[in-house]
Structures are given as structure tokens and as C-alpha cells.
Coordinates of C-alpha atoms in Angstrom, one line a residue:
Chain A
M1 CA 9.1 -22.5 -14.0
Y2 CA 10.8 -19.7 -15.8
E3 CA 14.0 -20.1 -17.7
H4 CA 16.1 -17.2 -18.7
N5 CA 19.7 -16.7 -19.7
G6 CA 20.5 -20.3 -18.6
E7 CA 19.0 -19.9 -15.2
K8 CA 15.9 -21.6 -13.9
Y9 CA 13.5 -20.1 -11.5
F10 CA 10.9 -21.8 -9.4
V11 CA 7.9 -19.5 -9.4
V12 CA 5.5 -19.2 -6.5
D13 CA 2.8 -16.7 -6.9
G14 CA 2.1 -15.8 -3.3
H15 CA -1.0 -13.8 -3.9
L16 CA -3.7 -14.5 -6.4
H17 CA -7.5 -14.7 -6.7
F18 CA -10.3 -16.2 -8.6
W19 CA -12.9 -13.7 -8.0
D20 CA -16.5 -13.0 -9.0
A21 CA -17.3 -9.3 -9.0
S22 CA -20.0 -9.4 -11.6
P23 CA -23.2 -7.3 -11.1
E24 CA -25.0 -10.5 -10.4
N25 CA -23.0 -10.9 -7.3
W26 CA -23.4 -7.4 -5.9
V27 CA -25.5 -7.1 -2.8
K28 CA -28.7 -5.2 -3.2
G29 CA -28.3 -1.7 -1.8
Q30 CA -24.6 -2.0 -1.8
E31 CA -24.0 -1.7 -5.5
Q32 CA -22.0 1.5 -5.4
F33 CA -19.4 -0.1 -3.1
A34 CA -19.2 -3.4 -5.0
E35 CA -18.9 -1.5 -8.2
G36 CA -16.6 1.0 -6.9
W37 CA -14.3 -1.6 -5.4
I38 CA -13.9 -3.6 -8.6
N39 CA -13.6 -0.4 -10.7
C40 CA -10.8 0.7 -8.5
F41 CA -8.9 -2.5 -9.0
H42 CA -9.5 -2.2 -12.7
A43 CA -7.9 1.2 -12.6
Y44 CA -4.8 -0.4 -11.0
M45 CA -4.6 -2.7 -14.1
G46 CA -4.1 0.5 -16.1
L47 CA -0.6 0.6 -14.6
A48 CA 0.5 -2.5 -16.4
P49 CA 1.7 -2.7 -20.0
E50 CA -1.2 -1.8 -22.3
E51 CA -1.3 -5.1 -24.2
T52 CA -2.2 -6.8 -20.9
H53 CA -5.2 -4.6 -20.1
W54 CA -8.7 -6.3 -20.0
P55 CA -12.1 -4.8 -20.5
I56 CA -14.2 -4.3 -17.3
E57 CA -16.6 -7.1 -18.2
K58 CA -13.9 -9.7 -18.3
F59 CA -12.2 -8.1 -15.2
Q60 CA -15.4 -8.4 -13.2
K61 CA -15.6 -12.2 -13.8
Y62 CA -13.0 -14.3 -15.7
T63 CA -13.1 -18.0 -16.4
E64 CA -11.2 -21.0 -15.3
E65 CA -9.8 -21.2 -18.7
D66 CA -8.5 -17.6 -18.4
F67 CA -7.0 -18.5 -15.0
V68 CA -5.2 -21.6 -16.2
K69 CA -3.8 -19.8 -19.3
D70 CA -2.7 -16.7 -17.6
V71 CA -1.2 -18.3 -14.5
F72 CA 0.1 -21.7 -15.5
E73 CA 0.5 -21.7 -19.3
D74 CA 1.7 -18.2 -20.0
G75 CA 2.5 -17.1 -16.5
Y76 CA 5.3 -19.6 -15.5
V77 CA 3.7 -20.1 -12.1
D78 CA 4.6 -23.5 -10.5
V79 CA 2.5 -22.9 -7.3
G80 CA -0.1 -20.3 -6.6
I81 CA -1.5 -19.3 -3.2
F82 CA -5.1 -18.1 -3.1
Q83 CA -5.5 -15.1 -0.7
S84 CA -9.3 -15.5 -0.2
T85 CA -11.0 -12.2 0.3
Y86 CA -14.6 -12.3 1.5
L87 CA -16.2 -8.8 1.5
K88 CA -19.7 -10.4 1.9
Q89 CA -21.1 -7.0 2.8
W90 CA -20.7 -6.1 -0.8
Y91 CA -20.7 -9.4 -2.7
T92 CA -23.4 -11.9 -2.0
D93 CA -21.2 -15.0 -2.5
G94 CA -18.1 -13.2 -1.4
F95 CA -15.4 -11.6 -3.7
N96 CA -13.3 -14.8 -3.6
T97 CA -14.1 -17.1 -0.7
A98 CA -12.0 -20.2 0.3
E99 CA -14.7 -22.3 -1.0
R100 CA -14.8 -20.8 -4.5
N101 CA -11.0 -20.7 -4.7
S102 CA -10.9 -24.4 -3.5
R103 CA -13.1 -25.6 -6.3
M104 CA -10.3 -24.4 -8.7
A105 CA -7.6 -25.7 -6.3
E106 CA -9.1 -29.2 -6.3
K107 CA -8.5 -29.5 -10.0
Y108 CA -4.8 -28.6 -9.5
P109 CA -4.0 -30.0 -6.1
D110 CA -0.2 -29.8 -6.4
R111 CA -0.2 -26.3 -7.8
L112 CA -2.7 -24.3 -5.9
I113 CA -2.8 -23.6 -2.2
V114 CA -5.9 -22.1 -0.6
N115 CA -5.5 -19.6 2.3
G116 CA -8.4 -18.9 4.5
R117 CA -9.3 -15.9 6.5
W118 CA -10.8 -14.8 9.8
D119 CA -12.4 -11.7 11.3
P120 CA -12.0 -11.2 15.0
R121 CA -15.4 -9.4 15.1
D122 CA -17.0 -12.9 14.3
G123 CA -16.4 -13.9 17.9
D124 CA -16.8 -17.6 19.0
A125 CA -18.8 -18.5 15.9
G126 CA -15.8 -17.4 13.8
L127 CA -13.3 -19.6 15.7
K128 CA -15.5 -22.6 15.1
E129 CA -15.6 -21.7 11.4
L130 CA -11.9 -21.4 11.3
E131 CA -11.5 -24.9 12.7
E132 CA -13.8 -26.2 10.0
D133 CA -12.0 -24.3 7.3
A134 CA -8.7 -25.4 8.5
K135 CA -9.7 -29.1 8.2
R136 CA -11.6 -28.7 5.0
Y137 CA -8.9 -26.8 3.1
G138 CA -5.7 -27.9 4.9
L139 CA -5.0 -24.3 5.7
K140 CA -1.4 -23.3 6.3
G141 CA -2.2 -19.5 5.9
V142 CA -4.9 -16.9 6.3
K143 CA -5.3 -13.5 4.8
L144 CA -6.5 -10.8 7.0
Y145 CA -8.1 -7.6 5.7
T146 CA -8.3 -5.2 8.7
A147 CA -10.3 -2.7 6.8
E148 CA -13.2 -5.1 5.9
W149 CA -16.6 -3.7 6.7
R150 CA -18.8 -5.7 9.0
N151 CA -22.2 -4.6 10.4
G152 CA -21.5 -0.9 10.7
S153 CA -17.9 -1.4 11.7
R154 CA -15.4 -0.2 9.1
G155 CA -12.4 -2.0 10.3
Y156 CA -10.4 -3.5 13.2
S157 CA -7.0 -3.6 14.7
L158 CA -4.8 -6.7 15.3
K159 CA -4.2 -5.3 18.7
D160 CA -7.8 -6.0 19.7
P161 CA -7.7 -8.8 22.3
E162 CA -10.1 -10.8 20.1
S163 CA -7.4 -11.0 17.4
Q164 CA -5.1 -12.8 19.9
R165 CA -7.7 -15.5 20.4
Y166 CA -7.7 -16.1 16.7
L167 CA -3.9 -16.1 16.5
D168 CA -3.7 -18.6 19.3
K169 CA -6.2 -20.7 17.4
C170 CA -4.0 -20.5 14.3
K171 CA -1.1 -21.8 16.2
E172 CA -3.3 -24.7 17.4
L173 CA -4.4 -25.5 13.9
G174 CA -0.9 -25.2 12.3
I175 CA -1.8 -22.1 10.4
T176 CA 1.5 -20.3 10.6
N177 CA 1.4 -17.8 7.8
I178 CA -0.6 -14.7 8.5
H179 CA -0.9 -12.4 5.5
V180 CA -2.1 -8.9 6.4
H181 CA -3.6 -6.4 4.0
K182 CA -4.1 -2.8 5.1
G183 CA -7.0 -1.1 3.4
P184 CA -8.4 2.4 3.1
T185 CA -10.7 2.4 6.0
I186 CA -10.0 1.4 9.5
W187 CA -11.9 2.3 12.7
P188 CA -11.7 4.7 14.3
L189 CA -11.8 7.0 11.2
D190 CA -9.7 9.7 12.8
K191 CA -6.6 7.4 12.9
D192 CA -4.2 6.6 10.1
A193 CA -6.1 4.2 7.9
F194 CA -3.0 2.4 6.9
D195 CA -1.2 2.3 10.2
V196 CA 0.9 -1.0 10.4
S197 CA 1.8 -0.8 14.1
D198 CA -0.7 -3.4 15.0
V199 CA 1.2 -5.9 12.9
D200 CA 4.3 -4.9 14.8
Y201 CA 2.6 -5.6 18.0
V202 CA 1.2 -9.0 17.1
A203 CA 4.5 -10.1 15.3
T204 CA 6.4 -9.3 18.5
N205 CA 4.0 -11.3 20.7
N206 CA 3.7 -14.3 18.4
P207 CA 7.2 -15.2 17.3
E208 CA 6.1 -18.7 16.2
L209 CA 3.9 -17.2 13.5
N210 CA 5.0 -15.6 10.2
F211 CA 3.5 -12.2 9.3
I212 CA 3.5 -11.3 5.6
V213 CA 2.6 -7.7 5.0
E214 CA 0.9 -7.5 1.6
H215 CA 2.0 -5.0 -0.9
V216 CA 4.9 -4.0 1.4
G217 CA 2.6 -2.0 3.5
L218 CA 2.1 0.6 0.9
P219 CA 1.3 3.5 1.3
R220 CA 3.3 3.2 4.6
I221 CA 6.3 1.4 3.3
E222 CA 8.6 3.4 5.6
D223 CA 6.7 2.2 8.8
F224 CA 6.7 -1.3 7.3
C225 CA 10.5 -1.3 6.7
F226 CA 11.3 0.1 10.1
M227 CA 9.3 -2.8 11.6
A228 CA 10.4 -5.5 9.3
T229 CA 14.0 -4.8 9.9
Q230 CA 13.6 -5.5 13.6
E231 CA 11.1 -8.4 13.5
P232 CA 12.6 -11.7 12.3
N233 CA 9.0 -13.0 11.5
V234 CA 7.8 -10.1 9.3
Y235 CA 8.0 -10.5 5.6
A236 CA 7.3 -8.3 2.6
G237 CA 4.6 -9.5 0.1
L238 CA 5.5 -7.8 -3.2
A239 CA 2.1 -8.0 -4.9
V240 CA 1.2 -4.5 -6.0
A241 CA 4.7 -3.1 -5.4
I242 CA 5.6 -4.9 -8.6
G243 CA 2.4 -4.7 -10.6
G244 CA 1.8 -1.1 -9.7
L245 CA 5.2 0.4 -10.1
M246 CA 7.6 -1.8 -12.1
H247 CA 6.2 -0.8 -15.5
A248 CA 4.4 2.6 -14.8
R249 CA 7.1 4.2 -12.5
P250 CA 10.4 2.3 -12.9
R251 CA 12.5 4.8 -11.1
F252 CA 10.3 4.7 -8.1
F253 CA 10.1 0.9 -8.4
A254 CA 13.9 0.9 -8.2
K255 CA 13.9 3.0 -5.0
V256 CA 11.3 0.7 -3.4
M257 CA 13.3 -2.4 -4.3
G258 CA 16.5 -0.7 -2.9
E259 CA 14.9 0.2 0.3
L260 CA 13.3 -3.3 0.7
L261 CA 16.6 -5.0 0.0
F262 CA 18.3 -2.8 2.6
W263 CA 15.8 -2.9 5.4
V264 CA 14.0 -6.3 4.9
G265 CA 16.5 -8.3 2.8
E266 CA 16.1 -10.8 0.0
D267 CA 15.3 -13.7 2.3
K268 CA 12.1 -12.1 3.5
M269 CA 10.6 -10.8 0.3
L270 CA 7.9 -12.7 -1.6
W271 CA 7.1 -12.3 -5.2
A272 CA 3.3 -12.2 -6.2
S273 CA 1.1 -11.0 -9.1
D274 CA -2.1 -10.3 -7.4
Y275 CA -3.9 -11.8 -10.4
A276 CA -6.2 -10.8 -11.9
I277 CA -5.3 -7.2 -11.2
W278 CA -2.2 -7.9 -13.3
E279 CA -1.2 -10.9 -15.3
P280 CA 1.8 -12.9 -13.9
K281 CA 3.7 -13.2 -17.2
W282 CA 5.1 -9.7 -17.6
Q283 CA 5.7 -9.5 -13.9
V284 CA 7.9 -12.7 -13.9
E285 CA 9.8 -11.7 -17.0
G286 CA 10.2 -8.2 -15.8
F287 CA 11.3 -9.0 -12.3
V288 CA 13.9 -11.6 -13.5
D289 CA 15.3 -9.1 -15.9
W290 CA 15.2 -6.2 -13.4
N291 CA 18.2 -4.1 -12.3
Y292 CA 18.7 -0.7 -10.9
P293 CA 19.0 2.2 -13.4
A294 CA 22.7 3.1 -13.9
D295 CA 22.5 6.2 -11.9
E296 CA 24.5 7.6 -8.9
A297 CA 21.2 7.9 -7.0
Y298 CA 21.0 4.1 -6.8
S299 CA 24.6 3.3 -6.0
D300 CA 24.0 3.1 -2.3
Y301 CA 21.5 0.2 -2.5
P302 CA 22.2 -3.5 -2.1
A303 CA 22.6 -5.5 -5.2
L304 CA 20.1 -8.2 -6.3
E305 CA 21.8 -11.1 -8.0
T306 CA 20.4 -14.2 -9.5
T307 CA 20.4 -16.1 -6.2
G308 CA 18.3 -13.3 -4.6
K309 CA 15.8 -13.3 -7.4
K310 CA 15.4 -17.1 -7.1
K311 CA 14.7 -16.6 -3.4
I312 CA 12.2 -13.9 -4.0
M313 CA 10.4 -15.5 -7.0
G314 CA 9.7 -18.8 -5.2
L315 CA 12.2 -20.4 -2.7
N316 CA 11.3 -18.1 0.2
A317 CA 7.6 -18.8 -0.2
A318 CA 8.3 -22.6 -0.7
K319 CA 10.0 -22.5 2.8
L320 CA 7.0 -20.8 4.4
Y321 CA 4.5 -23.3 2.9
G322 CA 6.5 -26.4 2.8
I323 CA 6.4 -26.6 -0.9
E324 CA 8.7 -29.2 -2.4
V325 CA 11.1 -27.6 -4.9
P326 CA 12.7 -29.8 -7.6
R327 CA 16.4 -30.3 -6.9
E328 CA 17.6 -28.4 -10.0
L329 CA 15.6 -25.4 -9.0
Q330 CA 17.0 -25.1 -5.5
L331 CA 20.0 -23.1 -4.6
P332 CA 23.2 -25.1 -4.9
D333 CA 24.2 -25.0 -1.2
E334 CA 20.7 -25.6 0.2
A335 CA 20.4 -29.3 -0.5
G336 CA 21.3 -30.8 2.9
T337 CA 21.3 -27.5 4.7
P338 CA 19.2 -27.7 7.8
A339 CA 15.9 -25.8 7.6
A340 CA 15.5 -22.6 9.5
R341 CA 14.4 -23.3 13.1
D342 CA 11.0 -21.7 12.9
D343 CA 9.7 -23.8 10.0
A344 CA 11.5 -27.1 10.5
Q345 CA 8.1 -28.8 10.8
L346 CA 7.0 -27.6 7.5
V347 CA 9.9 -28.4 5.2
E348 CA 9.8 -31.8 3.3
D349 CA 12.8 -34.0 3.3
R350 CA 14.9 -32.7 0.5
A351 CA 17.8 -35.2 0.7
Chain B
M1 CA -5.4 39.2 -10.9
T2 CA -8.8 37.9 -11.5
S3 CA -11.0 36.6 -8.7
R4 CA -10.8 33.0 -10.1
S5 CA -7.0 33.2 -10.2
R6 CA -6.9 34.4 -6.6
V7 CA -9.2 31.5 -5.6
L8 CA -7.0 29.0 -7.4
E9 CA -4.0 30.6 -5.7
A10 CA -5.7 30.1 -2.4
L11 CA -6.5 26.5 -3.3
G12 CA -2.8 26.1 -4.0
T13 CA -2.1 26.6 -0.4
V14 CA -4.2 23.5 0.5
Y15 CA -2.0 20.5 0.7
D16 CA -2.9 16.8 0.6
P17 CA -1.8 15.9 4.1
E18 CA -0.5 12.5 3.1
L19 CA 1.4 13.5 0.0
D20 CA 2.4 17.0 1.1
E21 CA 1.6 18.6 -2.2
P22 CA -0.9 21.2 -3.3
I23 CA -4.3 19.8 -4.4
T24 CA -4.0 22.0 -7.5
S25 CA -0.8 20.5 -8.8
L26 CA -2.2 17.0 -7.9
R27 CA -5.1 17.9 -10.2
F28 CA -7.6 17.3 -7.4
V29 CA -9.5 20.4 -8.3
T30 CA -12.0 19.5 -11.0
S31 CA -13.5 22.9 -11.4
C32 CA -13.6 26.3 -9.8
E33 CA -16.3 28.9 -10.7
V34 CA -16.6 32.4 -9.3
S35 CA -19.8 34.5 -9.7
A36 CA -19.8 38.2 -10.2
D37 CA -21.2 38.5 -6.6
G38 CA -18.3 36.6 -5.1
D39 CA -19.9 33.2 -4.7
V40 CA -17.4 30.4 -5.3
D41 CA -18.1 26.8 -6.3
V42 CA -15.2 24.3 -6.1
R43 CA -15.4 20.7 -7.1
L44 CA -12.8 18.2 -5.9
R45 CA -11.9 14.7 -7.0
L46 CA -9.6 12.0 -5.7
P47 CA -7.7 9.1 -7.2
T48 CA -10.1 6.4 -6.0
P49 CA -13.7 6.4 -4.7
Q50 CA -12.4 4.8 -1.5
C51 CA -9.6 7.3 -0.5
A52 CA -9.4 7.5 3.3
P53 CA -12.3 9.7 4.5
N54 CA -10.0 11.6 7.1
F55 CA -7.6 12.9 4.4
A56 CA -10.5 13.6 2.1
Y57 CA -12.3 15.6 4.8
L58 CA -9.1 17.6 5.6
M59 CA -8.7 18.7 2.0
A60 CA -12.3 19.7 1.6
A61 CA -12.4 21.6 4.9
D62 CA -9.0 23.2 4.2
A63 CA -10.2 24.3 0.7
R64 CA -13.3 25.9 2.1
S65 CA -11.2 27.8 4.8
A66 CA -8.7 28.9 2.3
V67 CA -11.2 30.4 -0.1
L68 CA -13.2 32.0 2.8
R69 CA -10.1 33.9 3.8
L70 CA -10.3 35.9 0.6
P71 CA -12.0 39.3 1.4
E72 CA -13.8 39.4 -1.9
V73 CA -15.5 36.0 -1.4
R74 CA -19.1 36.1 -0.3
G75 CA -19.7 32.4 0.1
V76 CA -18.2 29.1 -0.9
T77 CA -19.4 25.7 -1.7
V78 CA -16.8 22.9 -1.8
L79 CA -18.0 19.5 -3.0
L80 CA -16.0 16.3 -3.1
E81 CA -17.4 14.2 -6.0
D82 CA -17.3 10.5 -6.8
H83 CA -16.3 9.5 -3.3
Y84 CA -18.0 6.8 -1.1
T85 CA -18.3 9.2 1.9
G86 CA -18.7 12.2 -0.1
E87 CA -22.1 12.9 1.2
E88 CA -21.1 12.9 4.8
I89 CA -18.1 15.0 4.1
N90 CA -19.8 17.5 2.0
T91 CA -22.6 18.0 4.5
A92 CA -20.2 18.5 7.4
V93 CA -17.8 20.8 5.6
G94 CA -20.7 22.8 4.3
R95 CA -21.9 23.4 7.8
G96 CA -18.4 24.1 9.1
E97 CA -18.7 21.0 11.3
A98 CA -15.9 18.9 12.7
F99 CA -14.8 15.6 11.4
S100 CA -16.5 13.7 14.3
E101 CA -19.8 15.3 13.3
A102 CA -19.4 13.9 9.8
F103 CA -19.1 10.4 11.2
P104 CA -20.9 10.3 14.5
G105 CA -19.7 7.4 16.7
E106 CA -17.0 6.4 14.3
T107 CA -14.2 8.7 15.6
E108 CA -12.4 8.9 18.9
G109 CA -11.4 12.5 18.3
Q110 CA -10.5 15.1 15.6
L111 CA -7.9 15.1 13.0
D112 CA -5.2 17.2 14.8
A113 CA -3.0 14.2 15.7
L114 CA -3.3 12.8 12.2
R115 CA -2.3 16.2 10.6
E116 CA 0.6 16.5 12.9
L117 CA 1.8 13.0 12.2
F118 CA 2.0 13.7 8.5
R119 CA 3.5 17.1 8.8
R120 CA 6.3 15.4 10.7
K121 CA 6.8 12.9 8.0
A122 CA 6.8 15.6 5.4
L123 CA 9.4 17.6 7.2
V124 CA 11.8 14.7 7.5
A125 CA 11.3 13.7 3.8
R126 CA 12.0 17.3 2.6
E127 CA 14.9 18.0 4.9
S128 CA 16.5 14.8 3.7
R129 CA 16.5 16.1 0.2
V130 CA 18.1 19.4 1.0
C131 CA 20.7 17.5 3.1
E132 CA 21.6 15.1 0.4
E133 CA 22.0 17.9 -2.1
L134 CA 24.5 19.7 0.1
L135 CA 26.5 16.5 0.8
A136 CA 26.5 15.7 -3.0
R137 CA 28.1 19.1 -3.5
G138 CA 30.8 18.3 -1.1
A139 CA 29.8 19.5 2.2
T140 CA 30.8 17.4 5.3
P141 CA 28.4 16.1 7.9
E142 CA 29.8 18.8 10.3
E143 CA 29.2 21.5 7.8
V144 CA 25.7 20.4 7.1
T145 CA 24.5 19.9 10.6
G146 CA 26.2 23.1 11.6
R147 CA 24.1 25.2 9.3
R148 CA 21.5 27.6 10.4
V149 CA 18.1 28.3 8.8
A150 CA 19.7 31.5 7.4
D151 CA 22.1 29.3 5.5
L152 CA 19.4 27.2 3.8
P153 CA 19.0 27.6 0.0
D154 CA 16.2 29.9 -1.1
D155 CA 14.3 27.2 -2.9
P156 CA 10.8 25.7 -2.6
E157 CA 12.0 22.6 -0.8
A158 CA 13.7 24.6 2.0
R159 CA 10.8 27.1 2.2
R160 CA 8.3 24.3 2.7
C161 CA 10.6 23.0 5.5
I162 CA 10.3 26.3 7.2
E163 CA 6.6 26.3 6.8
L164 CA 6.1 22.9 8.2
R165 CA 8.3 23.8 11.2
R166 CA 6.1 26.7 11.9
Q167 CA 3.0 24.5 11.6
L168 CA 4.5 22.1 14.0
G169 CA 5.6 24.8 16.5
I170 CA 9.3 24.1 15.9
P171 CA 11.4 27.3 16.0
A172 CA 12.5 28.3 12.6
G173 CA 14.2 31.7 13.1
E174 CA 17.3 32.6 11.2
N175 CA 19.6 31.3 13.9
A176 CA 17.8 28.0 14.5
P177 CA 19.5 24.9 13.3
A178 CA 18.8 24.3 9.6
F179 CA 18.1 20.5 10.1
V180 CA 16.0 19.2 13.0
R181 CA 14.2 16.0 14.0
P182 CA 10.5 16.2 14.0
D183 CA 10.5 16.8 17.7
G184 CA 12.6 19.9 17.1
E185 CA 16.0 18.4 18.3
P186 CA 19.0 19.3 16.1
I187 CA 20.8 16.5 14.3
A188 CA 24.3 15.7 15.5
A189 CA 27.0 15.3 12.8
A190 CA 27.7 11.8 14.0
D191 CA 24.0 10.9 13.6
L192 CA 23.6 12.4 10.2
R193 CA 24.3 9.4 8.1
H194 CA 22.0 7.1 10.0
W195 CA 19.3 9.8 10.2
L196 CA 19.5 10.3 6.4
R197 CA 19.0 6.5 5.8
R198 CA 15.7 6.6 7.6
A199 CA 14.8 10.0 6.2
R200 CA 15.5 8.8 2.6
L201 CA 13.0 6.0 3.1
M202 CA 10.4 8.4 4.3
R203 CA 11.0 10.6 1.2
T204 CA 10.7 7.6 -1.0
S205 CA 7.4 6.6 0.6
L206 CA 6.0 10.2 0.0
E207 CA 7.2 10.1 -3.5
V208 CA 5.9 6.7 -4.4
N209 CA 2.5 7.4 -2.8
G210 CA 2.3 10.6 -4.8
G211 CA 3.2 8.8 -8.0
I212 CA 0.6 6.1 -7.5
C213 CA -2.0 8.6 -6.7
R214 CA -1.2 10.6 -9.8
S215 CA -1.3 7.5 -12.0
L216 CA -4.6 6.3 -10.5
L217 CA -6.2 9.8 -10.9
R218 CA -5.0 10.0 -14.5
I219 CA -6.6 6.5 -15.3
R220 CA -9.7 7.2 -13.4
Y221 CA -10.5 10.5 -15.2
D222 CA -8.7 9.8 -18.4
L223 CA -6.4 12.7 -18.0
P224 CA -3.6 13.6 -20.4
D225 CA -0.4 11.8 -19.3
A226 CA 1.9 13.8 -17.1
K227 CA 5.6 13.2 -17.3
E228 CA 6.9 10.7 -14.7
V229 CA 8.3 12.7 -11.9
A230 CA 12.0 11.9 -11.8
A231 CA 12.7 9.8 -8.7

């Protein structure tokens, strides 16, 4: 919970990790990719305030104590959602699998949610594994990384028929939140690597599911916005948009916020830190304190008031994940308001 | 002008297709050496080791072509360094091979469609800035959409718009409409405000991507800090 200027904010970190990218975990023969990957993330950390930078050794593998301190003690986070990312082609035990994340989550059952994942290229075996994961971890969401490498394939599209089998399985298992992350490579290589049109396609065809596009579809924020404005079930995950821009490029960040508020709206934006790329503390404080620069260039964008910030910082995610929000941290007119039709089955009784 | 200057000038005509900026001002050219006999060696770098192979290939291939167009150049080697598909790209580019030959079995075609897509985005983004400046100075939508190419300001932004139109095969003669959609259709006054809303978003996307790439490159190679580009 974060308190500032007499206002209290319920904080849901919609995207964090407990990864192990240490050299001991690099697959033999794939070291250049494993190392390149984590070094690239470490470079992103360079966009944060200097006092929050970590040395590469800590960044490769941090401890549970680090996590608890950075996320819960200093970071104001009430509930965190692990977006499990496997990458087993490069990391022997995975980058951060649901299993690894769940070992942490088990110690903080009311404060950490584990998301699973699937890969349509895993076929029937993958569907079975998803069923088992759903039972074991109580899955309400999955993170999909369409650019993940697998046996010579550099990526897949959500438009592939195999993906629909998995989406149907998700509906069956009560996994309603589909977080999609676009990465740098996607098959075939002559196409735009970051194309989000496959998300558009599946969001239209699966209105009962929620699609959270991580890091607002950057670098295709325009395509993401054009899509999200038309699809009621497409959401903007702000991880990386905040961490990568709010401190390093504040004027660009203001433009990104303005566009998101205009096209997507404050009800469909979800705050997240992407820890441990960046620590939550400065991102919580900075976001609550944020406003547009006092400049004619920003006068055309929608305002973001306290109510909107409370929604983005935690209330929107709480709705998607059925997280109970203490009464004093809810919005004044929400207690007693019927839940939105598409997540009525998730919301706890708040009366 | 020395040979090296002319080579750098040629490299300045090579644009990052995604960011629509010269690879020289993006600081992607690590080094450029010209021998007395006219042999050129160019090293390129990118913000991350995993930048998309298609864009990386385009820049390396375009760099080679641009330098080869100089009459005094005997031969050129372009090498992309610190990139996870650098070997494939460098081999193919060095042999003058197509993208599909750099990654056999991993492509469905060549990169023409990709290039065109991003040229269209860049055209919209740049036109929007010229438009907004005119409106800010008091022009009405009718005045703006009624302009011809000949009425465009003589500045880098407008010149780049003309160049992109030519590359896209959109007529850009003096009497052609100043502002067109990426398919070449002129913009009606009544549609201007709505078109600008969308165009501004595309411009923001391009600028933000450029900003992130610049920041990551600076961090990766420990370059002196460049001033934040005013949004």
C-alpha cells in the first residue's frame, strides 16, 4: 500500500519475476544467447535512477531476501503477479518457471500470484501440462512469449490454429487472463517481429478472455492503441513503459501516457514494475506523483487524476484477478457496484 | 572532400527502416576506414544483441550498396558486430545475397513488404509534424489540406516526406497535394483532425522507439550522453 498526500493506493504489481540467469544455469552451447539476454535486460536497468542500478552479478541471480525487501518492504506492493518466462532453450532450469516462482509464492500466499505459460508448438503434451499446471498453481493467467525459440523455430503467431486449442483449454480451466509479450524474433523472419495483429485476431475471437499486451506493445504502440481502442478485452500492461521511459525520457513518457489514456483509457491500463529489471519503489512513487509537463504540446491529452491512478496502480488488476481490496482502498462509489459482466465470476463479495 | 568523408556522407543516406533516421546520426557506425586504394571497411553496431534480424540485415545491405555507389570505391566490407545473427547477415551481405539466403527456410519472402510498411509509417509520422506546425501558426484545415507540394516549407522534415513518397511510388510533383495518406490519397479538410490524431500516435511511436534505441546504445557501449531529444 502506498500513501501519499492523504491518499492511499492499493498496489498490484502486474508483472514481476524471480529469475535465475546465473552462468550455472546457462545451457551448454547456448551461452552467448543466455548471456546476451540477461545483459540486454541489465542495460534496460540503466534507464532507471542511478542509485537503483545493480551490478551484473546480482542482476543475474538475486535472493529471496532481495525480493522481499525490494517488492514488499520498500516497494509498497500489496500483491504481485509472477509472469513466468521459461526460455529453456537457453536456461537449463528456465529463466523463471512457474515452479520456481511458486516456491516463493508459497511463502506469501496472499501476496503473490503465479501465472503459467504455454507454447502452442508443444502440441498435445503441452495441453496436458497446462492442465496440471492449472491445478498445481491455481492459475488465473498465463504469459505468452510469441518470440520464444523452440527446436529451430524462432517464434509463433497466435493466429496459428494450435493457439486456439490452447485458448479453448484456458477457458475450460478458468484461466481468463492472457498476457502477451512480443519479442525481437518471430517466424517468419521477413515479417515485422513485433506485429500485434495476431493479438487483435484472438481477442476478437475470444471475447470471454482478457488480453493484456505487455509493455503496451512497444515498439508498436500505435498498432496496439488502434487495436485496444476497438477491443473491449484488450488491456495495456505498463511494465517497461514506466521503467524504461518515466525517468530516462520524461517527455516521451508523457506522450505515451497521453496516447494510452486517449486510446485505451484508465480502466484498461495496468501498472507493473517488471522487477528485477527495475525496482518497484521509484516506479510507484514516480507514477503517483506524475503529471504532464506544463506545455501546450500536452494540452490535448486526457487528464489523469487520483481516481485514475488508483485504478491503474491496482484496482484494475484486482478486478481481473479477483483480488480482495480492503474497503478503505477501494474507490468510494465502487462498494456495492455490480461487477463488470465479464468478470462477475471472479470478484469476491465486497459488501 | 576526402574519401572517408564521402563514405560517411553515403552512409548518412542509409536509414534505420524502423526509426526512419540515418544510421550515422543514430551512432550505429562504429568505424569507417578507407584505404589509399579505395577499399572501405565499415563496422556497424546496434542497441541490443537481439535487434530484429530483418532490420539489421536491411541496414547492413543498404550500407554496402550506398558505399559501392561511390565511383572511387574499389571494394567494401560491411560487418555488423555484437549481434546474435551477425554471422549469417555478414556472410549474406558480403556475397550480395538476399535476406532469404541468410536464413534459409526461415523466411517466406524478401524484405520489400517490410520496407514499404515502415516507409508508410514514417511518411505519416513526418507529415503530421509539418501539418501540426502549420495549424499551430494559424492555418485552417482547409488551407492545410489545400496546399500543394510546392507550398511545403523547405526544411528537412518536408524534404524527407518527398523522398518517402518517391520511394513509395506516390506522385510528389510540385502540384501534387502536400499531404497524402500512405496509399497516396489526399486528405480531406473534414478528415484532417481525425487523421492527425492517428498520425500523431504514429509519430510518438517512432520518436519513442528512437529514444529507447538511443538510450540502450549509449548504455551498451558507454557512449557520452546525448541530450534528450525534445518530444
